[in-house]
């Protein structure tokens, strides 16, 4: 594993390059599947708690408005901090200049010049945001545990109708032009930016959902309530159990 801090998140910048971020400003890259790691300078020692990737562009984020960005697959990084003292819970740069950041207090910020300057998105977006994701075309999604909103290329956020009423939103991901929504008991897929949803079939005997990751269409990984790990390569039509074991944190 990378040295120099505790790893908080990992993402793939390309099919071959893995990037890890963590405490004390840790940023490291691996080009051999995680066998060896190279530490990178991201600027400062702030804890980085999350990471998003779109092609070779990466964004890492953390407390006090911390946002750092790489456009070369994690080789070099630039500080583009958002104008907030709250914890950043999600950030994405779907284009060269267009970027978004959301904080835990309900603030959502947009930049059109690569992070040189930011403006706060107006409107009642909600408090206690859980995350942010963006499509390559520039549509951003923010969510709480019970609601979701979307905005097109820096515009105002509008409510996204959800296909359930009482479940809790665990995560939202964008992959291959599709939107994937994980709740405590189901995984939903939208090919229309959240206008229409289709419930994905889960593996037989799966007991709830703990997390889902869909890195590339049509591949998804699923961790169930019993901590079993499954993979589908057919967008949920068929699932196969893996040999991975997911234990309790130590």
C-alpha atoms as a printed R data frame, in Angstrom:
    type eleno elety resid chain resno       x       y       z
1   ATOM     1    CA   UNK     A     1   0.000   0.000   0.000
2   ATOM     2    CA   UNK     A     2   1.156   3.617  -0.390
3   ATOM     3    CA   UNK     A     3   3.254   5.074   2.424
4   ATOM     4    CA   UNK     A     4   3.049   8.520   3.967
5   ATOM     5    CA   UNK     A     5  -0.528   8.443   5.247
6   ATOM     6    CA   UNK     A     6  -3.701   6.431   5.710
7   ATOM     7    CA   UNK     A     7  -5.430   5.721   2.389
8   ATOM     8    CA   UNK     A     8  -8.986   7.113   2.195
9   ATOM     9    CA   UNK     A     9  -9.937   6.532  -1.459
10  ATOM    10    CA   UNK     A    10  -8.644   4.933  -4.661
11  ATOM    11    CA   UNK     A    11  -9.640   5.467  -8.300
12  ATOM    12    CA   UNK     A    12  -8.348   4.561 -11.750
13  ATOM    13    CA   UNK     A    13  -7.207   7.430 -13.987
14  ATOM    14    CA   UNK     A    14  -6.708   4.973 -16.866
15  ATOM    15    CA   UNK     A    15  -7.062   1.223 -17.251
16  ATOM    16    CA   UNK     A    16  -3.469   0.885 -16.018
17  ATOM    17    CA   UNK     A    17  -2.990   3.730 -13.528
18  ATOM    18    CA   UNK     A    18  -4.387   3.642  -9.991
19  ATOM    19    CA   UNK     A    19  -4.391   6.739  -7.792
20  ATOM    20    CA   UNK     A    20  -4.713   6.770  -3.992
21  ATOM    21    CA   UNK     A    21  -5.317   9.718  -1.644
22  ATOM    22    CA   UNK     A    22  -5.437   9.974   2.121
23  ATOM    23    CA   UNK     A    23  -4.310  11.658   5.311
24  ATOM    24    CA   UNK     A    24  -1.450  14.172   5.524
25  ATOM    25    CA   UNK     A    25  -1.908  15.142   1.886
26  ATOM    26    CA   UNK     A    26  -1.151  11.633   0.642
27  ATOM    27    CA   UNK     A    27  -1.349  11.247  -3.146
28  ATOM    28    CA   UNK     A    28   0.259   8.231  -4.803
29  ATOM    29    CA   UNK     A    29   0.063   6.513  -8.189
30  ATOM    30    CA   UNK     A    30   0.623   2.934  -9.300
31  ATOM    31    CA   UNK     A    31   1.089   1.628 -12.839
32  ATOM    32    CA   UNK     A    32   1.401  -2.056 -11.943
33  ATOM    33    CA   UNK     A    33  -1.882  -2.865 -10.244
34  ATOM    34    CA   UNK     A    34  -0.820  -1.622  -6.813
35  ATOM    35    CA   UNK     A    35   2.418  -3.611  -6.458
36  ATOM    36    CA   UNK     A    36   4.509  -0.432  -6.272
37  ATOM    37    CA   UNK     A    37   3.490   3.176  -5.617
38  ATOM    38    CA   UNK     A    38   5.017   6.581  -6.355
39  ATOM    39    CA   UNK     A    39   4.240   9.450  -4.012
40  ATOM    40    CA   UNK     A    40   3.182  12.704  -5.687
41  ATOM    41    CA   UNK     A    41   3.139  16.304  -4.506
42  ATOM    42    CA   UNK     A    42  -0.407  17.640  -4.203
43  ATOM    43    CA   UNK     A    43   0.507  20.692  -2.141
44  ATOM    44    CA   UNK     A    44   0.101  20.851   1.611
45  ATOM    45    CA   UNK     A    45  -0.643  18.282   4.281
46  ATOM    46    CA   UNK     A    46  -4.450  18.542   4.428
47  ATOM    47    CA   UNK     A    47  -6.275  15.226   4.721
48  ATOM    48    CA   UNK     A    48  -7.800  14.155   1.398
49  ATOM    49    CA   UNK     A    49 -10.923  12.085   2.020
50  ATOM    50    CA   UNK     A    50 -12.352  11.531  -1.474
51  ATOM    51    CA   UNK     A    51 -11.345  11.170  -5.106
52  ATOM    52    CA   UNK     A    52 -13.175  11.241  -8.435
53  ATOM    53    CA   UNK     A    53 -11.837  10.374 -11.886
54  ATOM    54    CA   UNK     A    54 -12.992  11.102 -15.419
55  ATOM    55    CA   UNK     A    55 -10.640   9.869 -18.115
56  ATOM    56    CA   UNK     A    56  -7.190  11.211 -17.079
57  ATOM    57    CA   UNK     A    57  -8.645  14.074 -15.015
58  ATOM    58    CA   UNK     A    58  -8.772  13.579 -11.245
59  ATOM    59    CA   UNK     A    59 -10.101  15.648  -8.351
60  ATOM    60    CA   UNK     A    60  -9.313  14.984  -4.680
61  ATOM    61    CA   UNK     A    61 -11.033  16.809  -1.833
62  ATOM    62    CA   UNK     A    62 -11.290  17.121   1.932
63  ATOM    63    CA   UNK     A    63 -11.961  19.500   4.847
64  ATOM    64    CA   UNK     A    64 -12.020  23.313   4.815
65  ATOM    65    CA   UNK     A    65 -12.839  23.569   1.118
66  ATOM    66    CA   UNK     A    66  -9.849  21.517   0.019
67  ATOM    67    CA   UNK     A    67  -9.909  20.658  -3.697
68  ATOM    68    CA   UNK     A    68  -6.828  19.567  -5.681
69  ATOM    69    CA   UNK     A    69  -6.888  18.689  -9.356
70  ATOM    70    CA   UNK     A    70  -4.774  16.729 -11.850
71  ATOM    71    CA   UNK     A    71  -5.179  16.731 -15.636
72  ATOM    72    CA   UNK     A    72  -2.352  14.290 -16.413
73  ATOM    73    CA   UNK     A    73  -3.476  11.118 -14.683
74  ATOM    74    CA   UNK     A    74  -2.177  12.034 -11.235
75  ATOM    75    CA   UNK     A    75   1.366  13.014 -12.172
76  ATOM    76    CA   UNK     A    76   1.040  16.660 -11.143
77  ATOM    77    CA   UNK     A    77  -1.573  18.442  -9.039
78  ATOM    78    CA   UNK     A    78  -2.851  21.998  -8.576
79  ATOM    79    CA   UNK     A    79  -4.711  23.487  -5.620
80  ATOM    80    CA   UNK     A    80  -8.114  24.897  -6.635
81  ATOM    81    CA   UNK     A    81  -9.779  25.239  -3.228
82  ATOM    82    CA   UNK     A    82 -13.483  26.021  -3.058
83  ATOM    83    CA   UNK     A    83 -14.638  29.139  -1.140
84  ATOM    84    CA   UNK     A    84 -15.958  27.371   1.964
85  ATOM    85    CA   UNK     A    85 -14.679  26.253   5.363
86  ATOM    86    CA   UNK     A    86 -16.938  23.199   5.373
87  ATOM    87    CA   UNK     A    87 -15.910  19.676   4.421
88  ATOM    88    CA   UNK     A    88 -16.063  18.952   0.687
89  ATOM    89    CA   UNK     A    89 -18.129  15.775   0.137
90  ATOM    90    CA   UNK     A    90 -17.817  15.633  -3.659
91  ATOM    91    CA   UNK     A    91 -16.083  17.374  -6.553
92  ATOM    92    CA   UNK     A    92 -15.800  16.808 -10.289
93  ATOM    93    CA   UNK     A    93 -14.367  18.491 -13.368
94  ATOM    94    CA   UNK     A    94 -16.307  17.153 -16.367
95  ATOM    95    CA   UNK     A    95 -14.571  19.591 -18.720
96  ATOM    96    CA   UNK     A    96 -11.361  21.566 -19.053
97  ATOM    97    CA   UNK     A    97 -12.799  24.613 -17.323
98  ATOM    98    CA   UNK     A    98 -16.098  23.446 -15.839
99  ATOM    99    CA   UNK     A    99 -15.967  22.083 -12.314
100 ATOM   100    CA   UNK     A   100 -18.231  21.533  -9.322
101 ATOM   101    CA   UNK     A   101 -17.707  21.107  -5.586
102 ATOM   102    CA   UNK     A   102 -20.266  20.385  -2.852
103 ATOM   103    CA   UNK     A   103 -19.801  20.764   0.885
104 ATOM   104    CA   UNK     A   104 -21.447  19.040   3.825
105 ATOM   105    CA   UNK     A   105 -23.393  22.178   4.795
106 ATOM   106    CA   UNK     A   106 -25.354  22.310   1.541
107 ATOM   107    CA   UNK     A   107 -23.133  24.646  -0.451
108 ATOM   108    CA   UNK     A   108 -22.564  23.852  -4.115
109 ATOM   109    CA   UNK     A   109 -19.955  25.794  -6.062
110 ATOM   110    CA   UNK     A   110 -19.182  25.970  -9.784
111 ATOM   111    CA   UNK     A   111 -16.157  27.171 -11.727
112 ATOM   112    CA   UNK     A   112 -15.848  27.775 -15.464
113 ATOM   113    CA   UNK     A   113 -12.124  28.579 -15.479
114 ATOM   114    CA   UNK     A   114 -10.587  25.461 -14.004
115 ATOM   115    CA   UNK     A   115 -10.848  26.545 -10.366
116 ATOM   116    CA   UNK     A   116  -9.268  29.999 -10.629
117 ATOM   117    CA   UNK     A   117 -12.541  31.420  -9.312
118 ATOM   118    CA   UNK     A   118 -15.756  29.879  -7.999
119 ATOM   119    CA   UNK     A   119 -19.336  31.041  -7.495
120 ATOM   120    CA   UNK     A   120 -21.972  29.561  -5.238
121 ATOM   121    CA   UNK     A   121 -24.955  28.045  -7.018
122 ATOM   122    CA   UNK     A   122 -28.144  29.826  -5.863
123 ATOM   123    CA   UNK     A   123 -31.321  28.122  -4.764
124 ATOM   124    CA   UNK     A   124 -32.538  25.755  -2.071
125 ATOM   125    CA   UNK     A   125 -30.381  22.703  -2.691
126 ATOM   126    CA   UNK     A   126 -30.679  21.279   0.805
127 ATOM   127    CA   UNK     A   127 -28.421  20.752   3.779
128 ATOM   128    CA   UNK     A   128 -26.236  17.821   4.747
129 ATOM   129    CA   UNK     A   129 -25.252  16.893   1.216
130 ATOM   130    CA   UNK     A   130 -23.724  13.432   0.873
131 ATOM   131    CA   UNK     A   131 -21.964  13.686  -2.470
132 ATOM   132    CA   UNK     A   132 -21.625  15.052  -5.996
133 ATOM   133    CA   UNK     A   133 -21.083  13.430  -9.391
134 ATOM   134    CA   UNK     A   134 -21.010  14.808 -12.932
135 ATOM   135    CA   UNK     A   135 -21.438  13.464 -16.450
136 ATOM   136    CA   UNK     A   136 -18.861  14.138 -19.197
137 ATOM   137    CA   UNK     A   137 -21.398  16.466 -20.852
138 ATOM   138    CA   UNK     A   138 -21.430  18.732 -17.773
139 ATOM   139    CA   UNK     A   139 -24.574  17.743 -15.860
140 ATOM   140    CA   UNK     A   140 -23.967  17.630 -12.102
141 ATOM   141    CA   UNK     A   141 -25.904  15.632  -9.516
142 ATOM   142    CA   UNK     A   142 -25.925  16.274  -5.755
143 ATOM   143    CA   UNK     A   143 -27.762  14.208  -3.177
144 ATOM   144    CA   UNK     A   144 -28.694  13.764   0.446
145 ATOM   145    CA   UNK     A   145 -29.816  10.469   1.966
146 ATOM   146    CA   UNK     A   146 -33.359  11.098   0.715
147 ATOM   147    CA   UNK     A   147 -33.247  13.474  -2.280
148 ATOM   148    CA   UNK     A   148 -31.318  14.305  -5.441
149 ATOM   149    CA   UNK     A   149 -30.921  17.393  -7.638
150 ATOM   150    CA   UNK     A   150 -29.260  18.040 -11.006
151 ATOM   151    CA   UNK     A   151 -27.947  21.071 -12.903
152 ATOM   152    CA   UNK     A   152 -26.827  21.469 -16.498
153 ATOM   153    CA   UNK     A   153 -23.440  23.154 -17.070
154 ATOM   154    CA   UNK     A   154 -23.460  25.469 -14.073
155 ATOM   155    CA   UNK     A   155 -27.170  26.296 -14.083
156 ATOM   156    CA   UNK     A   156 -29.694  26.075 -11.282
157 ATOM   157    CA   UNK     A   157 -30.337  22.768  -9.585
158 ATOM   158    CA   UNK     A   158 -33.704  21.084 -10.047
159 ATOM   159    CA   UNK     A   159 -35.141  18.139  -8.160
160 ATOM   160    CA   UNK     A   160 -34.690  14.661  -9.644
161 ATOM   161    CA   UNK     A   161 -37.695  12.343  -9.109
162 ATOM   162    CA   UNK     A   162 -36.544   9.219  -7.301
163 ATOM   163    CA   UNK     A   163 -38.064   5.782  -7.937
164 ATOM   164    CA   UNK     A   164 -38.673   5.061  -4.237
165 ATOM   165    CA   UNK     A   165 -40.101   6.781  -1.173
166 ATOM   166    CA   UNK     A   166 -38.637   5.294   1.999
167 ATOM   167    CA   UNK     A   167 -35.201   3.903   1.170
168 ATOM   168    CA   UNK     A   168 -31.952   5.714   1.993
169 ATOM   169    CA   UNK     A   169 -29.579   6.839  -0.778
170 ATOM   170    CA   UNK     A   170 -26.139   5.289  -0.291
171 ATOM   171    CA   UNK     A   171 -24.291   6.444  -3.393
172 ATOM   172    CA   UNK     A   172 -24.680   7.807  -6.907
173 ATOM   173    CA   UNK     A   173 -22.284   7.117  -9.776
174 ATOM   174    CA   UNK     A   174 -21.940   8.120 -13.401
175 ATOM   175    CA   UNK     A   175 -20.435   5.554 -15.766
176 ATOM   176    CA   UNK     A   176 -20.695   5.022 -19.496
177 ATOM   177    CA   UNK     A   177 -23.371   7.710 -19.866
178 ATOM   178    CA   UNK     A   178 -25.546   6.013 -17.257
179 ATOM   179    CA   UNK     A   179 -26.535   6.986 -13.733
180 ATOM   180    CA   UNK     A   180 -26.373   4.352 -10.995
181 ATOM   181    CA   UNK     A   181 -28.174   4.873  -7.692
182 ATOM   182    CA   UNK     A   182 -27.651   2.557  -4.732
183 ATOM   183    CA   UNK     A   183 -30.120   2.467  -1.846
184 ATOM   184    CA   UNK     A   184 -30.217   0.295   1.242
185 ATOM   185    CA   UNK     A   185 -32.152  -2.399  -0.609
186 ATOM   186    CA   UNK     A   186 -31.737  -1.915  -4.347
187 ATOM   187    CA   UNK     A   187 -29.652  -0.598  -7.228
188 ATOM   188    CA   UNK     A   188 -31.316   1.595  -9.855
189 ATOM   189    CA   UNK     A   189 -30.061   2.583 -13.304
190 ATOM   190    CA   UNK     A   190 -31.038   5.551 -15.458
191 ATOM   191    CA   UNK     A   191 -30.125   6.056 -19.122
192 ATOM   192    CA   UNK     A   192 -31.904   9.422 -19.226
193 ATOM   193    CA   UNK     A   193 -30.131  11.536 -16.641
194 ATOM   194    CA   UNK     A   194 -32.540  10.602 -13.867
195 ATOM   195    CA   UNK     A   195 -35.783  11.193 -15.777
196 ATOM   196    CA   UNK     A   196 -36.592   7.476 -15.826
197 ATOM   197    CA   UNK     A   197 -35.232   4.658 -13.648
198 ATOM   198    CA   UNK     A   198 -34.977   0.896 -13.985
199 ATOM   199    CA   UNK     A   199 -34.361  -1.382 -11.016
200 ATOM   200    CA   UNK     A   200 -31.437  -3.730 -11.560
201 ATOM   201    CA   UNK     A   201 -31.851  -7.358 -10.614
202 ATOM   202    CA   UNK     A   202 -29.645  -8.310  -7.668
203 ATOM   203    CA   UNK     A   203 -27.934 -11.676  -7.162
204 ATOM   204    CA   UNK     A   204 -30.165 -14.455  -5.875
205 ATOM   205    CA   UNK     A   205 -30.097 -14.470  -2.099
206 ATOM   206    CA   UNK     A   206 -28.475 -11.041  -1.780
207 ATOM   207    CA   UNK     A   207 -29.378  -9.471   1.561
208 ATOM   208    CA   UNK     A   208 -29.482  -5.744   1.020
209 ATOM   209    CA   UNK     A   209 -26.891  -3.391  -0.429
210 ATOM   210    CA   UNK     A   210 -23.841  -1.914   1.296
211 ATOM   211    CA   UNK     A   211 -22.228  -0.387  -1.760
212 ATOM   212    CA   UNK     A   212 -21.958  -0.496  -5.541
213 ATOM   213    CA   UNK     A   213 -19.289   0.610  -8.006
214 ATOM   214    CA   UNK     A   214 -19.789   0.728 -11.773
215 ATOM   215    CA   UNK     A   215 -16.408   1.789 -13.207
216 ATOM   216    CA   UNK     A   216 -17.228   1.066 -16.843
217 ATOM   217    CA   UNK     A   217 -20.280   0.065 -18.809
218 ATOM   218    CA   UNK     A   218 -21.590  -2.622 -18.328
219 ATOM   219    CA   UNK     A   219 -19.429  -3.724 -15.356
220 ATOM   220    CA   UNK     A   220 -20.630  -3.244 -11.760
221 ATOM   221    CA   UNK     A   221 -19.344  -4.492  -8.425
222 ATOM   222    CA   UNK     A   222 -21.742  -5.022  -5.540
223 ATOM   223    CA   UNK     A   223 -21.182  -5.466  -1.797
224 ATOM   224    CA   UNK     A   224 -24.257  -6.905  -0.086
225 ATOM   225    CA   UNK     A   225 -25.486  -6.599   3.473
226 ATOM   226    CA   UNK     A   226 -23.815  -9.900   4.315
227 ATOM   227    CA   UNK     A   227 -20.505  -8.485   2.986
228 ATOM   228    CA   UNK     A   228 -20.401 -10.739  -0.043
229 ATOM   229    CA   UNK     A   229 -18.947  -9.273  -3.248
230 ATOM   230    CA   UNK     A   230 -20.482  -9.834  -6.691
231 ATOM   231    CA   UNK     A   231 -19.600  -8.627 -10.181
232 ATOM   232    CA   UNK     A   232 -21.767  -8.245 -13.272
233 ATOM   233    CA   UNK     A   233 -20.492  -7.696 -16.805
234 ATOM   234    CA   UNK     A   234 -23.993  -7.450 -18.277
235 ATOM   235    CA   UNK     A   235 -25.408  -4.392 -16.445
236 ATOM   236    CA   UNK     A   236 -27.076  -6.616 -13.855
237 ATOM   237    CA   UNK     A   237 -28.569  -9.361 -16.015
238 ATOM   238    CA   UNK     A   238 -26.138 -11.894 -14.527
239 ATOM   239    CA   UNK     A   239 -24.024 -11.737 -11.366
240 ATOM   240    CA   UNK     A   240 -21.062 -13.849 -10.260
241 ATOM   241    CA   UNK     A   241 -19.777 -14.182  -6.709
242 ATOM   242    CA   UNK     A   242 -16.088 -13.300  -6.259
243 ATOM   243    CA   UNK     A   243 -13.582 -14.702  -3.825
244 ATOM   244    CA   UNK     A   244 -13.078 -11.324  -2.144
245 ATOM   245    CA   UNK     A   245 -13.903 -11.079   1.536
246 ATOM   246    CA   UNK     A   246 -15.051  -7.814   3.045
247 ATOM   247    CA   UNK     A   247 -14.489  -7.668   6.790
248 ATOM   248    CA   UNK     A   248 -15.261  -5.171   9.480
249 ATOM   249    CA   UNK     A   249 -12.920  -2.195   9.795
250 ATOM   250    CA   UNK     A   250 -10.196  -2.535  12.431
